[in-house]
Short mmCIF file of C-alpha atoms in Angstrom, two decimals:
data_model
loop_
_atom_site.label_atom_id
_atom_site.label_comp_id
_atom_site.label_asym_id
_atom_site.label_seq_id
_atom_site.Cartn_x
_atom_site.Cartn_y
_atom_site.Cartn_z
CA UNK A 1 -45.07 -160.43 50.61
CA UNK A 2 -48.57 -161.36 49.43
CA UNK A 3 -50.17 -159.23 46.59
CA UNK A 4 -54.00 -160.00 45.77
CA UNK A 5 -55.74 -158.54 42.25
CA UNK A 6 -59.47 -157.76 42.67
CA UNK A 7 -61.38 -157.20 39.07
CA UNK A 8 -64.84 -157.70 37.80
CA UNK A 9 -65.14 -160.89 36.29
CA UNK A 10 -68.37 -159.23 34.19
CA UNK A 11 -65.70 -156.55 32.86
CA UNK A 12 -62.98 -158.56 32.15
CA UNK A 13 -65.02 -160.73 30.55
CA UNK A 14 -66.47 -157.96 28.18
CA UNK A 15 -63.66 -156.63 27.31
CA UNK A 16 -62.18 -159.94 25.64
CA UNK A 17 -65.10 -160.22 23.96
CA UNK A 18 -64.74 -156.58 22.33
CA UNK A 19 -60.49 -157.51 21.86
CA UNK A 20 -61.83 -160.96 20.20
CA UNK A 21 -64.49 -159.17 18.37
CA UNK A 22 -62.12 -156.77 16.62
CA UNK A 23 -59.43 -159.36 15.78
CA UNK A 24 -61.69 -161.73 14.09
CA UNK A 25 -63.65 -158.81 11.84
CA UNK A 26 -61.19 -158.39 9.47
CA UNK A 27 -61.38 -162.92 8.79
CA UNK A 28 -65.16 -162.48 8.60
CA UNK A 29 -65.54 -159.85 6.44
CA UNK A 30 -63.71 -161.81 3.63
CA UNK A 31 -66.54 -164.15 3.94
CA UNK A 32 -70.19 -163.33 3.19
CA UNK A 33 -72.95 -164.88 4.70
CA UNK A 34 -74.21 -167.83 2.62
CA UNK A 35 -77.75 -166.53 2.13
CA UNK A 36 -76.47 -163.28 0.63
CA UNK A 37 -74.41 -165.27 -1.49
CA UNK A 38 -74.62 -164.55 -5.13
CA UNK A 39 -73.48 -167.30 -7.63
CA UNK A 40 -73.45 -167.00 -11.82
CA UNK A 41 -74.51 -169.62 -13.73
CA UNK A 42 -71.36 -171.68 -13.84
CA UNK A 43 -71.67 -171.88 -10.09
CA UNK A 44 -75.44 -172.21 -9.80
CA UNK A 45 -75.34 -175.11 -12.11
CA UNK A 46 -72.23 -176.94 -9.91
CA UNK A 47 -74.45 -176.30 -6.90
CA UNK A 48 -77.32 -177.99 -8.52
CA UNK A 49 -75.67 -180.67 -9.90
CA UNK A 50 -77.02 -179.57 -13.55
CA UNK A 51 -75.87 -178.47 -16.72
CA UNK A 52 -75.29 -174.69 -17.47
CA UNK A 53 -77.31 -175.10 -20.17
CA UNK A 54 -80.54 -176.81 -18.27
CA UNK A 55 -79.97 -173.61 -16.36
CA UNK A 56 -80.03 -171.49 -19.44
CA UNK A 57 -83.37 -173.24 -20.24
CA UNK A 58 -84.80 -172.50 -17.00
CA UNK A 59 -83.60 -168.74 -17.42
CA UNK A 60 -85.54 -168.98 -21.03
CA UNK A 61 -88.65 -170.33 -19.26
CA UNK A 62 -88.71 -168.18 -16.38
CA UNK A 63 -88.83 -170.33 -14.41
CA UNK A 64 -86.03 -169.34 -11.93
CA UNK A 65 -85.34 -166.86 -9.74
CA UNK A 66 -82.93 -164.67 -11.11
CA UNK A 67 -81.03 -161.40 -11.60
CA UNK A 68 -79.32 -159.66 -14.89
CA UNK A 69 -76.55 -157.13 -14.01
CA UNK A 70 -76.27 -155.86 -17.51
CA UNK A 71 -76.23 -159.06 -19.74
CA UNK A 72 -75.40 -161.01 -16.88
CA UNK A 73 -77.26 -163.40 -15.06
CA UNK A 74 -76.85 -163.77 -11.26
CA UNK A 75 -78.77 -166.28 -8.86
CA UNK A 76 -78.96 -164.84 -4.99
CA UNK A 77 -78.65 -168.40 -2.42
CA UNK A 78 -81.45 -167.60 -0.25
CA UNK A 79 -83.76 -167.05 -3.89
CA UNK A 80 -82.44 -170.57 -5.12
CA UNK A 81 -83.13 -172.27 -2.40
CA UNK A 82 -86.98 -171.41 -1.75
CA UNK A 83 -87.43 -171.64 -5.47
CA UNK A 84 -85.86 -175.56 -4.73
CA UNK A 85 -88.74 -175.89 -1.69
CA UNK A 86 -91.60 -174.74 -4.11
CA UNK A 87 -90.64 -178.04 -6.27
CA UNK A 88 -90.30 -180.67 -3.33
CA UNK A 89 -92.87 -183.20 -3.43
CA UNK A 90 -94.20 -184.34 -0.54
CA UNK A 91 -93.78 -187.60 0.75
CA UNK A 92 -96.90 -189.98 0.45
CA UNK A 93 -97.73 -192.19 3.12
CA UNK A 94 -96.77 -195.94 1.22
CA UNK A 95 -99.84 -197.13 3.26
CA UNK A 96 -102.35 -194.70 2.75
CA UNK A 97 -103.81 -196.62 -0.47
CA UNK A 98 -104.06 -199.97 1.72
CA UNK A 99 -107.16 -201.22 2.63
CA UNK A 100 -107.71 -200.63 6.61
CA UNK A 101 -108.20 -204.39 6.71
CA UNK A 102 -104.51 -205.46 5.52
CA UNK A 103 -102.64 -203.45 8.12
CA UNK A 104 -103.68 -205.65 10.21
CA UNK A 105 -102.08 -209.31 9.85
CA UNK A 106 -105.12 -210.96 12.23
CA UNK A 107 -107.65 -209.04 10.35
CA UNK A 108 -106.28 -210.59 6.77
CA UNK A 109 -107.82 -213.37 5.56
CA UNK A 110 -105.83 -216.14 3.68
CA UNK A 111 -107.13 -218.51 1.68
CA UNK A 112 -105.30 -221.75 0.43
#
């Protein structure tokens, strides 16, 4: 006796996806995304590798992107981190100041 299935792969295939889908919400949702993530100061300064109270200073200053929930200060991810790209400096070209000439080694003159 021979027995043969016939399904659509497409369906099948769609339908895990859904089953997978709704068995991993429940893990996700105890996650939120990093971007959204909110961190107090304790945290911010761990991420930055600074002291709370440099942070405190900054908060003092104003300059850093924050948010007060009643007395409390809260610093969103995504905010901290283009705040960070405002302050990179930009690499500089370690040649750029060097005479055209001294690139060059056959151009360079040498004198003994």
């Amino acid at each position: 006796m021979k027995t043969t299935l016939e399904f659509d792969i497409q369906e099948l295939a769609s339908q895990v996806a859904i089953q997978v889908g709704k068995a991993i919400k429940p893990i996700l949702d105890q996650y939120p995304l990093r971007e959204d993530r909110l961190y107090d100061v304790q945290e911010l300064a761990e991420y930055l590798s600074v002291s709370t109270q440099w942070i405190y200073e900054r908060v003092q200053l104003k300059e850093i992107p924050y948010i007060k929930v009643g007395r409390l200060l809260r610093f969103q991810k995504s905010d901290i981190d283009r705040w960070l790209e405002d302050l990179k400096v930009p690499p500089m070209n370690p040649l750029s100041s060097v005479p055209k000439a001294l690139h060059n080694p056959k151009n360079s003159m040498v004198t003994t």
